[in-house]
PDB file of C-alpha atoms in Angstrom:
ATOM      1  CA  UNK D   1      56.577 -41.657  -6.532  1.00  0.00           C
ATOM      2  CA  UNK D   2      56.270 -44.498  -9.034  1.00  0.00           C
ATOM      3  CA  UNK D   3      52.814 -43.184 -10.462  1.00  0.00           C
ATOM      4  CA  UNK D   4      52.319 -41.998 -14.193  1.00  0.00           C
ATOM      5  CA  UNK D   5      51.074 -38.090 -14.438  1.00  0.00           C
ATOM      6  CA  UNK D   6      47.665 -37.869 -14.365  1.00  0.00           C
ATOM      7  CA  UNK D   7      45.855 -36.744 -17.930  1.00  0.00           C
ATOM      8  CA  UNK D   8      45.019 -33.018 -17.084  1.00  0.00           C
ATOM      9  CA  UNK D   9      40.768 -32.909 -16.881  1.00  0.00           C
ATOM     10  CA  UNK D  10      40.522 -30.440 -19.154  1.00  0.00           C
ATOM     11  CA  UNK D  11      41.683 -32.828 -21.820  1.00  0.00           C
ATOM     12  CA  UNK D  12      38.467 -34.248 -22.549  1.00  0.00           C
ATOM     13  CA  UNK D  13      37.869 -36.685 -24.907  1.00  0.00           C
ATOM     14  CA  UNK D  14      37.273 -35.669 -28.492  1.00  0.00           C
ATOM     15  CA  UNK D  15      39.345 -32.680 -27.693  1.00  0.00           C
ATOM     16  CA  UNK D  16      42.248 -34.818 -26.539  1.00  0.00           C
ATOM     17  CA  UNK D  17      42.073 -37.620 -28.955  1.00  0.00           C
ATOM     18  CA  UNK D  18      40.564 -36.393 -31.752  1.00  0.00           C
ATOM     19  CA  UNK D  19      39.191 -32.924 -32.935  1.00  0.00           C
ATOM     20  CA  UNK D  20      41.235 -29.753 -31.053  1.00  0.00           C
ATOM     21  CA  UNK D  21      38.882 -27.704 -28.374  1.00  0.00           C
ATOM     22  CA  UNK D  22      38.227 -24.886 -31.377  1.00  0.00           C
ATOM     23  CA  UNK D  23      36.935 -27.158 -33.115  1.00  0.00           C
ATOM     24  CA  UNK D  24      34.481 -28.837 -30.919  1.00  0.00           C
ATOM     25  CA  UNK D  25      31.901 -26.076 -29.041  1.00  0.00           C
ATOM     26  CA  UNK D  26      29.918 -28.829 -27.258  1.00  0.00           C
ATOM     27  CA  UNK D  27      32.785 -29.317 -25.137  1.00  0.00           C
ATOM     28  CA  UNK D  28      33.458 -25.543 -24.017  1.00  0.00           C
ATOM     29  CA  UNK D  29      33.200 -25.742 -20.672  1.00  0.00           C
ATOM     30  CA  UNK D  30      33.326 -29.265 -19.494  1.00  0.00           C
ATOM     31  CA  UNK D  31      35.695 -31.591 -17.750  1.00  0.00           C
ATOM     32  CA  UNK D  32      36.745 -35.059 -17.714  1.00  0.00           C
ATOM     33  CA  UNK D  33      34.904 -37.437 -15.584  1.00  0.00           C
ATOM     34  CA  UNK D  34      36.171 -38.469 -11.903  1.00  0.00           C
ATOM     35  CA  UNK D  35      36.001 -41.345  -9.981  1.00  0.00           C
ATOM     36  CA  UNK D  36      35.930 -41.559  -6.452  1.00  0.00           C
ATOM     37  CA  UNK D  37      37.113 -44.921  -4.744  1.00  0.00           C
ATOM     38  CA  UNK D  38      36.516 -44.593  -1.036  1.00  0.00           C
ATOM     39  CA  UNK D  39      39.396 -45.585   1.304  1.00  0.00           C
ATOM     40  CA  UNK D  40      42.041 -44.569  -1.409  1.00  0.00           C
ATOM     41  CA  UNK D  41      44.818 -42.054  -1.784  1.00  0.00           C
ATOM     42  CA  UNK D  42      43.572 -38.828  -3.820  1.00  0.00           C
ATOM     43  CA  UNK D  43      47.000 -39.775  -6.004  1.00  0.00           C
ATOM     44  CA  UNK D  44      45.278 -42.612  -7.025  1.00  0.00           C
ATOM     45  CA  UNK D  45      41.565 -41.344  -7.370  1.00  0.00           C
ATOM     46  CA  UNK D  46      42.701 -39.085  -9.765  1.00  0.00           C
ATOM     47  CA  UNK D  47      45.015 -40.961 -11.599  1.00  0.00           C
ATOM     48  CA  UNK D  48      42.295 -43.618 -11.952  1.00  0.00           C
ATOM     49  CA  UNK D  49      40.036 -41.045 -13.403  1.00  0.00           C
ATOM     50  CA  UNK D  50      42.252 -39.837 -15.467  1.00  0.00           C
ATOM     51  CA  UNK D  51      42.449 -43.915 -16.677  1.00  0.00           C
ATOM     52  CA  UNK D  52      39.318 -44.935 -17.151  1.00  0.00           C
ATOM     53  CA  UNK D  53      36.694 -41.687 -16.804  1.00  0.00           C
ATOM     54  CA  UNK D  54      35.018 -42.508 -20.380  1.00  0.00           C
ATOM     55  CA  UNK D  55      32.232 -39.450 -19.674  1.00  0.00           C
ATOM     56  CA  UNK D  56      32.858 -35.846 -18.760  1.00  0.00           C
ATOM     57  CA  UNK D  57      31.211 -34.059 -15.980  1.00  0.00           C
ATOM     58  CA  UNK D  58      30.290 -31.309 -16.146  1.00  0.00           C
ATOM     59  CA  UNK D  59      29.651 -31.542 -19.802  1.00  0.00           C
ATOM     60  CA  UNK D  60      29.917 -28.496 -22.071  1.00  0.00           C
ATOM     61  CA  UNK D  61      27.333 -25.895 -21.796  1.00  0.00           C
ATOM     62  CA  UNK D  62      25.983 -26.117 -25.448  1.00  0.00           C
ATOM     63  CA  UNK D  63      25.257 -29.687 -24.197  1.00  0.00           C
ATOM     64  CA  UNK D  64      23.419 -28.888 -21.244  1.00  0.00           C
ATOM     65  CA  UNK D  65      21.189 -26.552 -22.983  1.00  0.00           C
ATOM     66  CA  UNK D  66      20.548 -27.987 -26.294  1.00  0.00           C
ATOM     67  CA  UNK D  67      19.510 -31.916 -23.928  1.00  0.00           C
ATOM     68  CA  UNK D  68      15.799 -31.301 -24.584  1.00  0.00           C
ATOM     69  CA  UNK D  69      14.969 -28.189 -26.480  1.00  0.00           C
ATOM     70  CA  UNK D  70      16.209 -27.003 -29.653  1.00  0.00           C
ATOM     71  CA  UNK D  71      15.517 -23.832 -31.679  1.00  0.00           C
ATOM     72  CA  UNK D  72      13.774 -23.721 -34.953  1.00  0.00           C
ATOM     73  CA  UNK D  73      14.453 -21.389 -37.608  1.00  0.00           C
ATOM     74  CA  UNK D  74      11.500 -18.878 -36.868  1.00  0.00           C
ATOM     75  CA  UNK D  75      13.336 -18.517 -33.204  1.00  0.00           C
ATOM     76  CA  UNK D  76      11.130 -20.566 -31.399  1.00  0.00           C
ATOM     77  CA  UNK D  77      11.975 -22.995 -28.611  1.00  0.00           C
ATOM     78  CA  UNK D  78      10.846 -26.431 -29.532  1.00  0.00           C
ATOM     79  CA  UNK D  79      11.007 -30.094 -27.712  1.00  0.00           C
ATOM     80  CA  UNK D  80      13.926 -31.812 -29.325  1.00  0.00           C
ATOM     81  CA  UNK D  81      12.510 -34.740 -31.426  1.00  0.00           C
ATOM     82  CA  UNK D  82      14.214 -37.550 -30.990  1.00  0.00           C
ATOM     83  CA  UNK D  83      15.507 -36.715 -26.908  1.00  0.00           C
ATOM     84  CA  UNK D  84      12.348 -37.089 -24.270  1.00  0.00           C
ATOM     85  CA  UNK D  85      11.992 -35.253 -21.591  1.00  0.00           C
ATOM     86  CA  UNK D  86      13.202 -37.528 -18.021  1.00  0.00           C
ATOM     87  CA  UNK D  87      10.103 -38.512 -15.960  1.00  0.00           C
ATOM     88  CA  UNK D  88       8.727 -37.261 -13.233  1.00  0.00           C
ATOM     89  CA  UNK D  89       9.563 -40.564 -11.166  1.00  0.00           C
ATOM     90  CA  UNK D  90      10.199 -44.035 -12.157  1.00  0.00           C
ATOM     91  CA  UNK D  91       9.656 -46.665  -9.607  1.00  0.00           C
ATOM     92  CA  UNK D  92      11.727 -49.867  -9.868  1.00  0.00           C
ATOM     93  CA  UNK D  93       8.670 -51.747  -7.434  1.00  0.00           C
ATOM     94  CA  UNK D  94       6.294 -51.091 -10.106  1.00  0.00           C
ATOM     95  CA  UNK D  95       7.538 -51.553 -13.846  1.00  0.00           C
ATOM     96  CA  UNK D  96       4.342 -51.701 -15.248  1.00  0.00           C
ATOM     97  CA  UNK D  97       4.322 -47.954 -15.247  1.00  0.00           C
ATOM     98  CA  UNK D  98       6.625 -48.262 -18.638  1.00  0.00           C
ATOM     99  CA  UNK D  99       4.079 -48.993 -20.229  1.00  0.00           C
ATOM    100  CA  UNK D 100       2.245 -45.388 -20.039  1.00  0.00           C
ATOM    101  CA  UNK D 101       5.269 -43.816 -19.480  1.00  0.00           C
ATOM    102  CA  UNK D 102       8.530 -44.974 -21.668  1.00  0.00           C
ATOM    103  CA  UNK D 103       6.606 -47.800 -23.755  1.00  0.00           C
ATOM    104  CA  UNK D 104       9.640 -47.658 -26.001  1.00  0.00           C
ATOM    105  CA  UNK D 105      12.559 -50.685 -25.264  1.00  0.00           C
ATOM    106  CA  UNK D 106      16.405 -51.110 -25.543  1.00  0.00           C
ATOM    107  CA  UNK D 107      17.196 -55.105 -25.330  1.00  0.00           C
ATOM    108  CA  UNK D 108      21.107 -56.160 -25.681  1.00  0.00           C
ATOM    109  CA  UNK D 109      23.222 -58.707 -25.415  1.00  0.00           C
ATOM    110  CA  UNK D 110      26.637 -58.905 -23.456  1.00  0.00           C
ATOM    111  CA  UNK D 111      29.554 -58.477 -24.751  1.00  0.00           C
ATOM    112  CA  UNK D 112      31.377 -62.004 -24.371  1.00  0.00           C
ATOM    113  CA  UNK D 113      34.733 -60.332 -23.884  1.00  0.00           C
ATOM    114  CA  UNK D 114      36.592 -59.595 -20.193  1.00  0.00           C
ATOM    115  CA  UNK D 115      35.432 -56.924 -17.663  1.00  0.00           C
ATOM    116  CA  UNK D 116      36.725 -54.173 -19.449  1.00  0.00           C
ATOM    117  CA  UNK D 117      34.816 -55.039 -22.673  1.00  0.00           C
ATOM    118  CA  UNK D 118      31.883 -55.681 -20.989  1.00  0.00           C
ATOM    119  CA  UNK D 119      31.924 -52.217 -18.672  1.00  0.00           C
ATOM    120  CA  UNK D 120      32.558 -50.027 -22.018  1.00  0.00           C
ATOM    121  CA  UNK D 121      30.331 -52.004 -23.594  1.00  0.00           C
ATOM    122  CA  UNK D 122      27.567 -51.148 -20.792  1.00  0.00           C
ATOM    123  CA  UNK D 123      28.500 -47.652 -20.976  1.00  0.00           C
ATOM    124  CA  UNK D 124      27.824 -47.439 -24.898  1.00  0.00           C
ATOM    125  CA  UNK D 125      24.226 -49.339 -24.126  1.00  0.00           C
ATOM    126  CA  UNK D 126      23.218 -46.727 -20.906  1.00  0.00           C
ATOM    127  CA  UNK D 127      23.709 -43.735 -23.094  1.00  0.00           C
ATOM    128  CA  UNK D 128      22.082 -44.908 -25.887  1.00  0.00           C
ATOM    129  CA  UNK D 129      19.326 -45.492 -23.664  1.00  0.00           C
ATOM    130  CA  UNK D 130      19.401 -42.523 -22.308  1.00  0.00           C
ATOM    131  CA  UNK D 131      19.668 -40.289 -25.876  1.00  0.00           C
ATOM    132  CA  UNK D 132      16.731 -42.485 -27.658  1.00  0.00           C
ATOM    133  CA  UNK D 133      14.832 -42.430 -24.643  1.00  0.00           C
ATOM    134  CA  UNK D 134      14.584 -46.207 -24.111  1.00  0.00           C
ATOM    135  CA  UNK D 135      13.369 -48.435 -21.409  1.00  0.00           C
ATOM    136  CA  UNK D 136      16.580 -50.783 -20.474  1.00  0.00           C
ATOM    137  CA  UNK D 137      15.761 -54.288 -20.441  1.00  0.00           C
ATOM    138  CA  UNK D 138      18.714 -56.399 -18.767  1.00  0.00           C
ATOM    139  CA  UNK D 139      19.301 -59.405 -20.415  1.00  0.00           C
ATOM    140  CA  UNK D 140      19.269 -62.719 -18.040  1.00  0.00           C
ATOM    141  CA  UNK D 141      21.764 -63.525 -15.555  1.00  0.00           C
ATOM    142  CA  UNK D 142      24.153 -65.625 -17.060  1.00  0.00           C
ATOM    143  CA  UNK D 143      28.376 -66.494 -16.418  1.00  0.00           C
ATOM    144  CA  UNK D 144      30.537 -63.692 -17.349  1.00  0.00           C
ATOM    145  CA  UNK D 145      34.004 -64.155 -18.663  1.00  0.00           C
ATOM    146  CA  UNK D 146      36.914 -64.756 -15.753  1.00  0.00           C
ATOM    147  CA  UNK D 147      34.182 -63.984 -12.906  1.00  0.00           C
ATOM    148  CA  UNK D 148      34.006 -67.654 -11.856  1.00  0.00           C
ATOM    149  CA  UNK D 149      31.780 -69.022  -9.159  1.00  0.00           C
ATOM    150  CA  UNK D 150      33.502 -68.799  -5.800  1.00  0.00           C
ATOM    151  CA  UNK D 151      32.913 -71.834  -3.027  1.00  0.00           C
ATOM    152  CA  UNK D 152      29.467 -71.255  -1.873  1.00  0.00           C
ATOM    153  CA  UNK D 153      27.736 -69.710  -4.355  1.00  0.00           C
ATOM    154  CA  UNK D 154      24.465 -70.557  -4.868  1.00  0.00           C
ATOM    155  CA  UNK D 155      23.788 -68.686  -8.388  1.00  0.00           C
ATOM    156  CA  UNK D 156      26.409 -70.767  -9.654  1.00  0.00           C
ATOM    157  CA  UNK D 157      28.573 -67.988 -11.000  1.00  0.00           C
ATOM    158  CA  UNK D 158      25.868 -66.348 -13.067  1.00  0.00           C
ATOM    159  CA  UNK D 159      26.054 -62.582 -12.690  1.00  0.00           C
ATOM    160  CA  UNK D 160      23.600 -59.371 -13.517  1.00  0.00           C
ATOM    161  CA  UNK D 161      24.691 -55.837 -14.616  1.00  0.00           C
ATOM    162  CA  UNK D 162      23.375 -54.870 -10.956  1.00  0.00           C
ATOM    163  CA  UNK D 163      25.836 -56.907  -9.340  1.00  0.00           C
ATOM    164  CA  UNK D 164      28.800 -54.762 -10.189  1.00  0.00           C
ATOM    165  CA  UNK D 165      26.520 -51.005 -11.181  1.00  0.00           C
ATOM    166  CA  UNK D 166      24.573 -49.040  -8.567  1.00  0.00           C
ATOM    167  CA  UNK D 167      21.855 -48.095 -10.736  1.00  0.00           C
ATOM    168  CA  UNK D 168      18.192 -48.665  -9.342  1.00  0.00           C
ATOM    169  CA  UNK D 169      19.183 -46.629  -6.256  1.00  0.00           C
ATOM    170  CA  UNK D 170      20.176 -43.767  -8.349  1.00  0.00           C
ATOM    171  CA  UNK D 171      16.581 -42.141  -8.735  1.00  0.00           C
ATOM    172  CA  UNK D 172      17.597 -39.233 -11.145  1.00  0.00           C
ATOM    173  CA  UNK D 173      19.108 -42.057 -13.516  1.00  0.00           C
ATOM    174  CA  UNK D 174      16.082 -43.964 -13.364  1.00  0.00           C
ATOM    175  CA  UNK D 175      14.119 -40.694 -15.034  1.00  0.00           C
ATOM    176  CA  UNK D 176      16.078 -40.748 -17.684  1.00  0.00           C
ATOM    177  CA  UNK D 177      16.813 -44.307 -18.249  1.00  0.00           C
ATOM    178  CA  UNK D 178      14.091 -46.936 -16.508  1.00  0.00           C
ATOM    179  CA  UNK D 179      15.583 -49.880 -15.665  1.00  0.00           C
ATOM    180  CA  UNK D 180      13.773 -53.657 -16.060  1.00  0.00           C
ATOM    181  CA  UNK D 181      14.821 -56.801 -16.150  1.00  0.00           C
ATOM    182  CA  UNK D 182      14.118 -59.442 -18.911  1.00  0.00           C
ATOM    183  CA  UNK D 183      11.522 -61.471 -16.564  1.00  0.00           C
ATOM    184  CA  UNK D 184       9.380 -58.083 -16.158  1.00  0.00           C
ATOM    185  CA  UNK D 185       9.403 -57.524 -19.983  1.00  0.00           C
ATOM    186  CA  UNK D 186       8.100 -60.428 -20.861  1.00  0.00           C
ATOM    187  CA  UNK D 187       5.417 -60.173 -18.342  1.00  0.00           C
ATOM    188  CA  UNK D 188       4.581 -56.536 -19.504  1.00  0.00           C
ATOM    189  CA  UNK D 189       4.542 -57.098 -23.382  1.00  0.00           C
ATOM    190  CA  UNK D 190       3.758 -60.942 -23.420  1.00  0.00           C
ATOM    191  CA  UNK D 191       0.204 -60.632 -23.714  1.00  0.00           C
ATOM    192  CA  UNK D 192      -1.652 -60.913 -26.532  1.00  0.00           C
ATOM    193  CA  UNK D 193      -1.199 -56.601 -27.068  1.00  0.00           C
ATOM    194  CA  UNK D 194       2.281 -57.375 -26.101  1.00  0.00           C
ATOM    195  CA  UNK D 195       5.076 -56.478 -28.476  1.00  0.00           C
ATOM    196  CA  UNK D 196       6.391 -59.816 -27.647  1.00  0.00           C
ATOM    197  CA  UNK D 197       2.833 -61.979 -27.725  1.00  0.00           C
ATOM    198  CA  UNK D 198       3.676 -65.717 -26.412  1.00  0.00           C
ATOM    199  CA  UNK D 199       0.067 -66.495 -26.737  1.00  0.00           C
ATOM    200  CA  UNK D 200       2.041 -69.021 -29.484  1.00  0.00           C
ATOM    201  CA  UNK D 201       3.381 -70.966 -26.707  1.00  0.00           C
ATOM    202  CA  UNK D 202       1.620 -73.336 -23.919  1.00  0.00           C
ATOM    203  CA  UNK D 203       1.578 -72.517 -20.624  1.00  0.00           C
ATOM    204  CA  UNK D 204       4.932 -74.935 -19.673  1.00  0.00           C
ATOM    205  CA  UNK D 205       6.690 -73.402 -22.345  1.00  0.00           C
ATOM    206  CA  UNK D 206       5.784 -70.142 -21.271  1.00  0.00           C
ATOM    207  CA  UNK D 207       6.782 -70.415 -17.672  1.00  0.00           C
ATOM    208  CA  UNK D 208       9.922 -71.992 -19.322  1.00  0.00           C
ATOM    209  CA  UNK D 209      10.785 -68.427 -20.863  1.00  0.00           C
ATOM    210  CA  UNK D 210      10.245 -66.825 -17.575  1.00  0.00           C
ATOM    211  CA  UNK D 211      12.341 -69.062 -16.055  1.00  0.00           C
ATOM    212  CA  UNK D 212      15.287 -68.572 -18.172  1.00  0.00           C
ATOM    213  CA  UNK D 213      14.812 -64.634 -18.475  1.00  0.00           C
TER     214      UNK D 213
END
């Protein structure tokens, strides 16, 4: 057996790398990450999560319960300020509903780096969606570094986030984190009460920004 040993998955991060476990209560109770690869050895499932899980699960239990509420100094359970409640449903079919719902955007874009910059990258983005409460907005498809067109493609090697992460399937996600893509913004907050008004532009150069997004 040529493998390395595993990194134990009660090693999480900061604990592991950084601060010791007595020092860091959020992480009482929670594990390292896994992945799960179908169609592959358990050796190498878990030496793969040991690799490259960047996200622990479960997370510590002073993280679980502090997510949305918080107590003030009087005792009293309050809504956390700055981390919204998930909601109820999200509906990738009808994005408009952002606008009642999670009217408040995260826009990015990609790292030009290789895969691996580009998935921690990603990683960084999603949470940050998730603890500001964000809408997502994916940038446009565009070429990615090293993931070159193969014979027959007819998007010419341009690639999406969606292409490599399962994420608008994932309906608990999609509370938290609403998903839209670039074309969809711009339809939502182009308008004239848009946060992004193209009533600037005429109507070819508009349909030109919808094009590219």
């Amino acid at each position: 057996n040529m493998l390395p040993t595993p990194i134990p998955r009660t090693h999480t991060s900061r604990g592991f790398s950084g601060l010791p476990p007595d020092q860091t209560p959020a992480l009482e109770g929670a594990l390292r990450g896994t992945i799960h690869c179908p169609n592959t050895d358990p050796q190498i499932n878990e030496l793969l999560s040991s690799m490259l899980a960047s996200w622990n699960e479960p997370r510590g239990t002073r993280d679980d319960l502090a997510q949305y509420y918080y107590t003030d100094k009087d005792g009293t359970r309050q809504q956390h300020p700055f981390v919204p409640l998930p909601l109820d449903h999200f509906d990738p079919q009808h994005p408009e509903e952002v606008r009642t719902k999670r009217r408040r955007y995260l826009t990015f874009e990609p790292d030009t780096g290789g895969w691996n910059n580009l998935r921690i990258s990603f990683e960084n983005i999603l949470t940050l969606a998730a603890l500001s409460g964000r809408t997502l907005v994916l940038p446009p498809e565009q070429s990615m570094y090293l993931l070159y067109a193969k014979k027959g493609d007819t998007r010419n090697g341009y690639r999406q986030y969606t292409d490599y992460f399962n994420m608008t399937d994932n309906s608990d996600f999609l509370r938290r984190v609403p998903i839209i893509s670039a074309e969809e913004f711009l339809r939502l907050e182009g308008g004239d009460d848009g946060f992004v008004p193209l009533n600037g532009y005429d109507e070819t150069k508009k349909q030109h920004l919808l094009d590219v997004a």
